[in-house]
Amino acid sequence: MRLGMVGLGKMGANMATRLIKDGHEVVVTDLNAEAVQTAADGGAIASDGLEDLVSKLDAPRIVWVMVPAGGPTESTVMKLSELIEDGDVIIDGGNSNYKQTIQRGEVLKEKGIHFVDVGTSGGVWGLTEGYSMMIGGEEETVQSLSPIFETLAPSADSGWGYVGPGGSGHFVKMVHNGIEYGMMQAFAEGFAIFKKKEEFNLDLAEISRIWLHGSVVRSWLLDLIHDALSQDQTLDDIAAYVPDSGEGRWTVFESIDLNVSAPVITVALQERIRSRDENAYTDKLLSVMRNQFGGHQIKKSGE
């Protein structure tokens, strides 16, 4: 099967590599010419833009888009829709907002173009471990693309599946990432408590190793924690700054819209936002209030 891949960031490039190794032909393009050349050196078919990429695909064309969510995805999908034809397929494997995905799907449907949204998890490890893919769109179209998903997944019959109509793939991935926020926050808080218990001189890497087998909290996140702590338990060189890519926020907004209580995910998101304030005014005002009502001592900056 031949398909196009638009966007050769780490995940897009790794996906192309995995597909090529399994015998698929992949036509690639990216704004970064060096990334295109690297992919071509690895067996991909290079193209110098969307028009060139489309010209190198046979109908019905399949184009997988792996560019940043929002404006870049919107412009790429719309440009592609003007170049491809009735019956062709566009796959959005990025972290798009599911509401925008639904809107794009409706526009493309009017043009006779099939639109498939793939919530993709696996990060930089997907090349070797395979990707988890939550897929939305027309079920018949998704099934026709199964050779692609079977190649990218951990195995042909695991790690991927059809979850519902257009937009549902990105919706499920959004909530997946919200859950991920909560799990990460819980692990981080637990190990922070271990670190603070200085009189025990706990070996955090050893604790994570013990938990990897038999424990109810064993997970891939714990695997990654163990790998990181085995190299450095102090984390002195790591800035206490945690970004968020949007999905956690969308999950919280959705929980409010649906009247579903989601305190763990919400607090995890708030803690990420809090991490970016090196001089937290909130904490300063809390200290002032404690002093005002209870006479509690205020710790001055630098003390």
mmCIF file of C-alpha atoms in Angstrom:
data_model
loop_
_atom_site.group_PDB
_atom_site.id
_atom_site.type_symbol
_atom_site.label_atom_id
_atom_site.label_comp_id
_atom_site.label_asym_id
_atom_site.label_seq_id
_atom_site.Cartn_x
_atom_site.Cartn_y
_atom_site.Cartn_z
ATOM 1 C CA MET A 1 0.000 0.000 0.000
ATOM 2 C CA ARG A 2 1.267 3.491 -0.893
ATOM 3 C CA LEU A 3 0.344 6.533 1.154
ATOM 4 C CA GLY A 4 1.478 10.095 1.720
ATOM 5 C CA MET A 5 2.866 11.414 5.005
ATOM 6 C CA VAL A 6 2.717 15.166 5.602
ATOM 7 C CA GLY A 7 4.849 16.246 8.553
ATOM 8 C CA LEU A 8 8.106 14.642 9.602
ATOM 9 C CA GLY A 9 8.447 15.581 13.231
ATOM 10 C CA LYS A 10 9.649 12.803 15.522
ATOM 11 C CA MET A 11 6.376 10.894 15.457
ATOM 12 C CA GLY A 12 5.677 11.395 11.753
ATOM 13 C CA ALA A 13 9.203 10.357 10.793
ATOM 14 C CA ASN A 14 9.038 7.288 13.030
ATOM 15 C CA MET A 15 5.680 6.295 11.580
ATOM 16 C CA ALA A 16 7.052 6.562 8.063
ATOM 17 C CA THR A 17 10.030 4.417 9.038
ATOM 18 C CA ARG A 18 7.834 1.741 10.611
ATOM 19 C CA LEU A 19 5.592 1.625 7.529
ATOM 20 C CA ILE A 20 8.538 1.409 5.131
ATOM 21 C CA LYS A 21 10.113 -1.424 7.097
ATOM 22 C CA ASP A 22 6.874 -3.369 6.700
ATOM 23 C CA GLY A 23 6.872 -2.927 2.935
ATOM 24 C CA HIS A 24 4.583 0.062 2.491
ATOM 25 C CA GLU A 25 5.542 2.809 0.068
ATOM 26 C CA VAL A 26 5.483 6.215 1.742
ATOM 27 C CA VAL A 27 5.652 9.546 -0.071
ATOM 28 C CA VAL A 28 6.782 12.256 2.353
ATOM 29 C CA THR A 29 6.863 16.012 2.555
ATOM 30 C CA ASP A 30 7.759 18.530 5.239
ATOM 31 C CA LEU A 31 8.685 22.201 5.492
ATOM 32 C CA ASN A 32 12.105 20.997 6.646
ATOM 33 C CA ALA A 33 13.961 19.820 3.533
ATOM 34 C CA GLU A 34 16.562 18.066 5.682
ATOM 35 C CA ALA A 35 13.862 15.945 7.310
ATOM 36 C CA VAL A 36 12.579 14.945 3.869
ATOM 37 C CA GLN A 37 16.078 13.957 2.769
ATOM 38 C CA THR A 38 16.603 11.914 5.923
ATOM 39 C CA ALA A 39 13.353 10.072 5.276
ATOM 40 C CA ALA A 40 14.336 9.506 1.649
ATOM 41 C CA ASP A 41 17.650 8.054 2.790
ATOM 42 C CA GLY A 42 15.596 5.618 4.840
ATOM 43 C CA GLY A 43 13.549 4.463 1.867
ATOM 44 C CA ALA A 44 10.765 7.047 1.607
ATOM 45 C CA ILE A 45 9.774 8.722 -1.659
ATOM 46 C CA ALA A 46 10.617 12.416 -1.365
ATOM 47 C CA SER A 47 8.326 15.204 -2.553
ATOM 48 C CA ASP A 48 8.780 18.953 -2.444
ATOM 49 C CA GLY A 49 5.278 19.952 -1.418
ATOM 50 C CA LEU A 50 1.644 18.921 -1.254
ATOM 51 C CA GLU A 51 1.051 19.065 -5.019
ATOM 52 C CA ASP A 52 4.100 16.926 -5.718
ATOM 53 C CA LEU A 53 3.094 14.479 -2.977
ATOM 54 C CA VAL A 54 -0.434 14.090 -4.342
ATOM 55 C CA SER A 55 0.910 13.595 -7.896
ATOM 56 C CA LYS A 56 2.925 10.608 -6.677
ATOM 57 C CA LEU A 57 -0.089 8.822 -5.184
ATOM 58 C CA ASP A 58 -2.537 6.587 -7.025
ATOM 59 C CA ALA A 59 -6.298 6.892 -6.533
ATOM 60 C CA PRO A 60 -7.841 6.334 -4.111
ATOM 61 C CA ARG A 61 -5.174 8.442 -2.438
ATOM 62 C CA ILE A 62 -4.387 8.172 1.255
ATOM 63 C CA VAL A 63 -2.654 11.099 2.959
ATOM 64 C CA TRP A 64 -1.689 10.970 6.639
ATOM 65 C CA VAL A 65 -1.261 14.434 8.210
ATOM 66 C CA MET A 66 1.091 14.720 11.213
ATOM 67 C CA VAL A 67 1.496 18.463 11.737
ATOM 68 C CA PRO A 68 0.801 20.592 14.844
ATOM 69 C CA ALA A 69 -2.852 20.898 15.835
ATOM 70 C CA GLY A 70 -4.797 24.056 15.110
ATOM 71 C CA GLY A 71 -3.839 26.360 12.262
ATOM 72 C CA PRO A 72 -1.193 24.113 10.672
ATOM 73 C CA THR A 73 -3.585 21.148 10.533
ATOM 74 C CA GLU A 74 -6.450 23.298 9.251
ATOM 75 C CA SER A 75 -4.431 24.838 6.425
ATOM 76 C CA THR A 76 -2.835 21.524 5.454
ATOM 77 C CA VAL A 77 -6.120 19.633 5.340
ATOM 78 C CA MET A 78 -7.867 22.373 3.391
ATOM 79 C CA LYS A 79 -5.032 22.633 0.844
ATOM 80 C CA LEU A 80 -5.052 18.880 0.403
ATOM 81 C CA SER A 81 -8.818 18.897 -0.121
ATOM 82 C CA GLU A 82 -8.281 21.109 -3.174
ATOM 83 C CA LEU A 83 -5.669 18.761 -4.637
ATOM 84 C CA ILE A 84 -7.225 15.327 -4.106
ATOM 85 C CA GLU A 85 -10.446 13.866 -5.486
ATOM 86 C CA ASP A 86 -13.722 12.214 -4.604
ATOM 87 C CA GLY A 87 -13.055 8.939 -2.774
ATOM 88 C CA ASP A 88 -9.619 9.886 -1.464
ATOM 89 C CA VAL A 89 -8.787 9.753 2.256
ATOM 90 C CA ILE A 90 -7.189 12.243 4.638
ATOM 91 C CA ILE A 91 -6.048 10.971 8.038
ATOM 92 C CA ASP A 92 -5.352 13.400 10.869
ATOM 93 C CA GLY A 93 -3.078 11.646 13.352
ATOM 94 C CA GLY A 94 -2.298 14.730 15.426
ATOM 95 C CA ASN A 95 -3.822 16.054 18.644
ATOM 96 C CA SER A 96 -6.588 18.099 17.069
ATOM 97 C CA ASN A 97 -9.547 19.345 19.068
ATOM 98 C CA TYR A 98 -12.332 16.885 18.329
ATOM 99 C CA LYS A 99 -14.834 19.698 17.705
ATOM 100 C CA GLN A 100 -12.634 21.067 14.923
ATOM 101 C CA THR A 101 -12.251 17.519 13.598
ATOM 102 C CA ILE A 102 -16.027 17.151 13.317
ATOM 103 C CA GLN A 103 -16.230 20.453 11.422
ATOM 104 C CA ARG A 104 -13.431 19.447 9.033
ATOM 105 C CA GLY A 105 -15.085 16.110 8.434
ATOM 106 C CA GLU A 106 -18.357 17.786 7.437
ATOM 107 C CA VAL A 107 -16.570 20.089 4.978
ATOM 108 C CA LEU A 108 -14.627 17.221 3.422
ATOM 109 C CA LYS A 109 -17.712 15.015 3.186
ATOM 110 C CA GLU A 110 -19.352 17.607 0.964
ATOM 111 C CA LYS A 111 -16.370 17.201 -1.374
ATOM 112 C CA GLY A 112 -16.615 13.418 -1.322
ATOM 113 C CA ILE A 113 -13.388 13.076 0.660
ATOM 114 C CA HIS A 114 -13.191 10.613 3.537
ATOM 115 C CA PHE A 115 -11.747 11.985 6.777
ATOM 116 C CA VAL A 116 -10.348 9.734 9.506
ATOM 117 C CA ASP A 117 -9.185 11.010 12.896
ATOM 118 C CA VAL A 118 -6.590 8.942 14.701
ATOM 119 C CA GLY A 119 -5.812 9.728 18.318
ATOM 120 C CA THR A 120 -2.231 8.514 18.505
ATOM 121 C CA SER A 121 -0.252 7.625 21.614
ATOM 122 C CA GLY A 122 3.253 6.223 21.824
ATOM 123 C CA GLY A 123 5.529 9.217 21.464
ATOM 124 C CA VAL A 124 9.161 8.625 20.603
ATOM 125 C CA TRP A 125 8.841 4.947 21.609
ATOM 126 C CA GLY A 126 6.337 4.175 18.879
ATOM 127 C CA LEU A 127 9.017 3.288 16.360
ATOM 128 C CA THR A 128 10.085 0.230 18.340
ATOM 129 C CA GLU A 129 7.053 -0.475 20.549
ATOM 130 C CA GLY A 130 4.236 0.452 18.198
ATOM 131 C CA TYR A 131 1.498 3.067 18.556
ATOM 132 C CA SER A 132 -1.837 3.012 20.344
ATOM 133 C CA MET A 133 -4.430 4.359 17.924
ATOM 134 C CA MET A 134 -8.002 5.398 18.708
ATOM 135 C CA ILE A 135 -9.729 5.784 15.353
ATOM 136 C CA GLY A 136 -12.837 7.732 14.357
ATOM 137 C CA GLY A 137 -14.592 8.163 11.032
ATOM 138 C CA GLU A 138 -16.616 6.013 8.667
ATOM 139 C CA GLU A 139 -16.173 2.431 9.822
ATOM 140 C CA GLU A 140 -15.923 1.072 6.280
ATOM 141 C CA THR A 141 -13.142 3.543 5.461
ATOM 142 C CA VAL A 142 -11.281 2.691 8.669
ATOM 143 C CA GLN A 143 -11.439 -1.025 7.852
ATOM 144 C CA SER A 144 -10.028 -0.380 4.383
ATOM 145 C CA LEU A 145 -7.017 1.262 6.051
ATOM 146 C CA SER A 146 -6.416 -1.638 8.452
ATOM 147 C CA PRO A 147 -3.080 -2.697 6.849
ATOM 148 C CA ILE A 148 -1.672 0.691 7.846
ATOM 149 C CA PHE A 149 -2.948 0.521 11.415
ATOM 150 C CA GLU A 150 -1.825 -3.085 11.806
ATOM 151 C CA THR A 151 1.709 -2.039 10.852
ATOM 152 C CA LEU A 152 1.841 0.960 13.175
ATOM 153 C CA ALA A 153 0.280 -0.807 16.187
ATOM 154 C CA PRO A 154 2.203 -3.001 18.637
ATOM 155 C CA SER A 155 0.700 -5.978 16.787
ATOM 156 C CA ALA A 156 -1.867 -6.509 14.065
ATOM 157 C CA ASP A 157 -4.659 -7.224 16.541
ATOM 158 C CA SER A 158 -3.728 -5.068 19.529
ATOM 159 C CA GLY A 159 -3.269 -1.398 20.329
ATOM 160 C CA TRP A 160 -5.656 -0.002 17.727
ATOM 161 C CA GLY A 161 -9.347 0.015 17.006
ATOM 162 C CA TYR A 162 -12.377 1.826 15.676
ATOM 163 C CA VAL A 163 -14.078 3.855 18.412
ATOM 164 C CA GLY A 164 -16.873 5.698 16.610
ATOM 165 C CA PRO A 165 -17.884 8.390 14.093
ATOM 166 C CA GLY A 166 -15.815 11.348 12.976
ATOM 167 C CA GLY A 167 -14.244 13.220 15.884
ATOM 168 C CA SER A 168 -14.482 10.326 18.318
ATOM 169 C CA GLY A 169 -10.875 9.256 17.799
ATOM 170 C CA HIS A 170 -9.589 12.646 18.862
ATOM 171 C CA PHE A 171 -12.166 12.801 21.668
ATOM 172 C CA VAL A 172 -10.973 9.499 23.140
ATOM 173 C CA LYS A 173 -7.327 10.610 22.815
ATOM 174 C CA MET A 174 -8.188 13.874 24.575
ATOM 175 C CA VAL A 175 -9.605 12.045 27.589
ATOM 176 C CA HIS A 176 -6.696 9.571 27.431
ATOM 177 C CA ASN A 177 -4.307 12.481 27.894
ATOM 178 C CA GLY A 178 -6.383 13.894 30.720
ATOM 179 C CA ILE A 179 -6.118 10.551 32.528
ATOM 180 C CA GLU A 180 -2.394 10.615 31.798
ATOM 181 C CA TYR A 181 -2.134 14.004 33.537
ATOM 182 C CA GLY A 182 -3.686 12.554 36.689
ATOM 183 C CA MET A 183 -1.496 9.446 36.691
ATOM 184 C CA MET A 184 1.662 11.475 36.185
ATOM 185 C CA GLN A 185 0.711 13.879 38.966
ATOM 186 C CA ALA A 186 0.064 11.021 41.410
ATOM 187 C CA PHE A 187 3.413 9.387 40.675
ATOM 188 C CA ALA A 188 5.227 12.726 40.957
ATOM 189 C CA GLU A 189 3.612 13.531 44.309
ATOM 190 C CA GLY A 190 4.317 10.072 45.720
ATOM 191 C CA PHE A 191 7.988 10.155 44.817
ATOM 192 C CA ALA A 192 8.245 13.716 46.137
ATOM 193 C CA ILE A 193 7.059 12.382 49.503
ATOM 194 C CA PHE A 194 9.731 9.655 49.339
ATOM 195 C CA LYS A 195 12.372 12.267 48.530
ATOM 196 C CA LYS A 196 11.341 14.427 51.469
ATOM 197 C CA LYS A 197 11.638 11.555 53.977
ATOM 198 C CA GLU A 198 15.370 12.175 54.290
ATOM 199 C CA GLU A 199 15.950 10.058 57.422
ATOM 200 C CA PHE A 200 15.124 6.880 55.456
ATOM 201 C CA ASN A 201 17.532 7.759 52.635
ATOM 202 C CA LEU A 202 15.217 5.954 50.227
ATOM 203 C CA ASP A 203 16.525 4.657 46.917
ATOM 204 C CA LEU A 204 13.833 5.931 44.568
ATOM 205 C CA ALA A 205 15.097 3.961 41.585
ATOM 206 C CA GLU A 206 14.907 0.765 43.645
ATOM 207 C CA ILE A 207 11.371 1.528 44.775
ATOM 208 C CA SER A 208 10.275 2.052 41.179
ATOM 209 C CA ARG A 209 12.005 -1.210 40.209
ATOM 210 C CA ILE A 210 10.124 -3.111 42.901
ATOM 211 C CA TRP A 211 6.815 -1.684 41.736
ATOM 212 C CA LEU A 212 7.418 -2.705 38.114
ATOM 213 C CA HIS A 213 6.347 -6.280 38.850
ATOM 214 C CA GLY A 214 3.285 -7.395 40.777
ATOM 215 C CA SER A 215 2.236 -3.953 42.014
ATOM 216 C CA VAL A 216 -1.213 -2.634 41.088
ATOM 217 C CA VAL A 217 0.420 0.669 40.033
ATOM 218 C CA ARG A 218 2.794 -0.940 37.524
ATOM 219 C CA SER A 219 2.594 0.839 34.174
ATOM 220 C CA TRP A 220 4.625 2.162 31.284
ATOM 221 C CA LEU A 221 4.843 5.500 33.088
ATOM 222 C CA LEU A 222 6.493 3.672 35.978
ATOM 223 C CA ASP A 223 8.922 2.062 33.523
ATOM 224 C CA LEU A 224 9.903 5.537 32.352
ATOM 225 C CA ILE A 225 10.196 6.802 35.943
ATOM 226 C CA HIS A 226 12.519 3.910 36.779
ATOM 227 C CA ASP A 227 14.679 4.610 33.712
ATOM 228 C CA ALA A 228 14.968 8.296 34.629
ATOM 229 C CA LEU A 229 15.649 7.768 38.348
ATOM 230 C CA SER A 230 18.257 5.112 37.602
ATOM 231 C CA GLN A 231 20.256 7.843 35.909
ATOM 232 C CA ASP A 232 19.548 10.737 38.299
ATOM 233 C CA GLN A 233 17.517 10.832 41.517
ATOM 234 C CA THR A 234 18.192 14.442 42.475
ATOM 235 C CA LEU A 235 16.864 16.029 39.255
ATOM 236 C CA ASP A 236 18.848 19.133 40.183
ATOM 237 C CA ASP A 237 19.386 20.024 36.527
ATOM 238 C CA ILE A 238 15.685 19.810 35.669
ATOM 239 C CA ALA A 239 13.617 22.985 35.711
ATOM 240 C CA ALA A 240 10.356 22.768 37.677
ATOM 241 C CA TYR A 241 8.339 23.784 34.624
ATOM 242 C CA VAL A 242 5.712 21.474 33.119
ATOM 243 C CA PRO A 243 3.990 22.495 29.867
ATOM 244 C CA ASP A 244 0.683 21.118 28.621
ATOM 245 C CA SER A 245 -0.197 20.482 25.001
ATOM 246 C CA GLY A 246 -3.913 21.253 25.314
ATOM 247 C CA GLU A 247 -5.669 17.916 25.671
ATOM 248 C CA GLY A 248 -5.803 18.117 29.469
ATOM 249 C CA ARG A 249 -7.472 21.521 29.276
ATOM 250 C CA TRP A 250 -9.998 20.280 26.735
ATOM 251 C CA THR A 251 -10.779 17.289 28.959
ATOM 252 C CA VAL A 252 -11.467 19.569 31.922
ATOM 253 C CA PHE A 253 -13.675 21.849 29.793
ATOM 254 C CA GLU A 254 -15.565 18.799 28.526
ATOM 255 C CA SER A 255 -16.115 17.488 32.048
ATOM 256 C CA ILE A 256 -17.697 20.827 32.954
ATOM 257 C CA ASP A 257 -19.888 20.836 29.835
ATOM 258 C CA LEU A 258 -21.030 17.278 30.577
ATOM 259 C CA ASN A 259 -21.489 17.892 34.313
ATOM 260 C CA VAL A 260 -18.997 15.152 35.159
ATOM 261 C CA SER A 261 -16.826 15.608 38.234
ATOM 262 C CA ALA A 262 -13.129 15.233 37.332
ATOM 263 C CA PRO A 263 -11.164 16.702 40.265
ATOM 264 C CA VAL A 264 -7.981 14.660 39.807
ATOM 265 C CA ILE A 265 -7.505 15.635 36.155
ATOM 266 C CA THR A 266 -8.429 19.251 36.939
ATOM 267 C CA VAL A 267 -5.939 19.546 39.808
ATOM 268 C CA ALA A 268 -3.232 17.861 37.712
ATOM 269 C CA LEU A 269 -3.757 20.484 35.017
ATOM 270 C CA GLN A 270 -3.679 23.293 37.566
ATOM 271 C CA GLU A 271 -0.432 21.954 39.018
ATOM 272 C CA ARG A 272 1.171 22.109 35.570
ATOM 273 C CA ILE A 273 0.060 25.712 35.228
ATOM 274 C CA ARG A 274 1.373 26.444 38.714
ATOM 275 C CA SER A 275 4.783 25.004 37.850
ATOM 276 C CA ARG A 276 5.393 27.805 35.369
ATOM 277 C CA ASP A 277 5.237 30.569 37.949
ATOM 278 C CA GLU A 278 8.715 30.836 39.436
ATOM 279 C CA ASN A 279 7.637 33.695 41.687
ATOM 280 C CA ALA A 280 4.138 32.550 42.628
ATOM 281 C CA TYR A 281 2.051 35.581 43.629
ATOM 282 C CA THR A 282 -0.627 33.199 44.919
ATOM 283 C CA ASP A 283 1.727 31.767 47.534
ATOM 284 C CA LYS A 284 2.904 35.238 48.542
ATOM 285 C CA LEU A 285 -0.669 36.419 49.104
ATOM 286 C CA LEU A 286 -1.480 33.258 51.068
ATOM 287 C CA SER A 287 1.451 34.031 53.363
ATOM 288 C CA VAL A 288 0.274 37.613 53.807
ATOM 289 C CA MET A 289 -3.262 36.470 54.675
ATOM 290 C CA ARG A 290 -1.963 34.007 57.270
ATOM 291 C CA ASN A 291 0.016 36.848 58.826
ATOM 292 C CA GLN A 292 -2.965 39.190 58.790
ATOM 293 C CA PHE A 293 -5.474 36.890 60.484
ATOM 294 C CA GLY A 294 -3.194 34.784 62.643
ATOM 295 C CA GLY A 295 0.005 36.701 63.082
ATOM 296 C CA HIS A 296 1.969 33.907 61.401
ATOM 297 C CA GLN A 297 5.505 34.850 60.454
ATOM 298 C CA ILE A 298 6.186 35.794 56.835
ATOM 299 C CA LYS A 299 9.311 34.354 55.288
ATOM 300 C CA LYS A 300 11.103 37.058 53.314
ATOM 301 C CA SER A 301 12.668 36.447 49.919
ATOM 302 C CA GLY A 302 16.210 35.154 50.277
ATOM 303 C CA GLU A 303 15.743 33.813 53.838
#
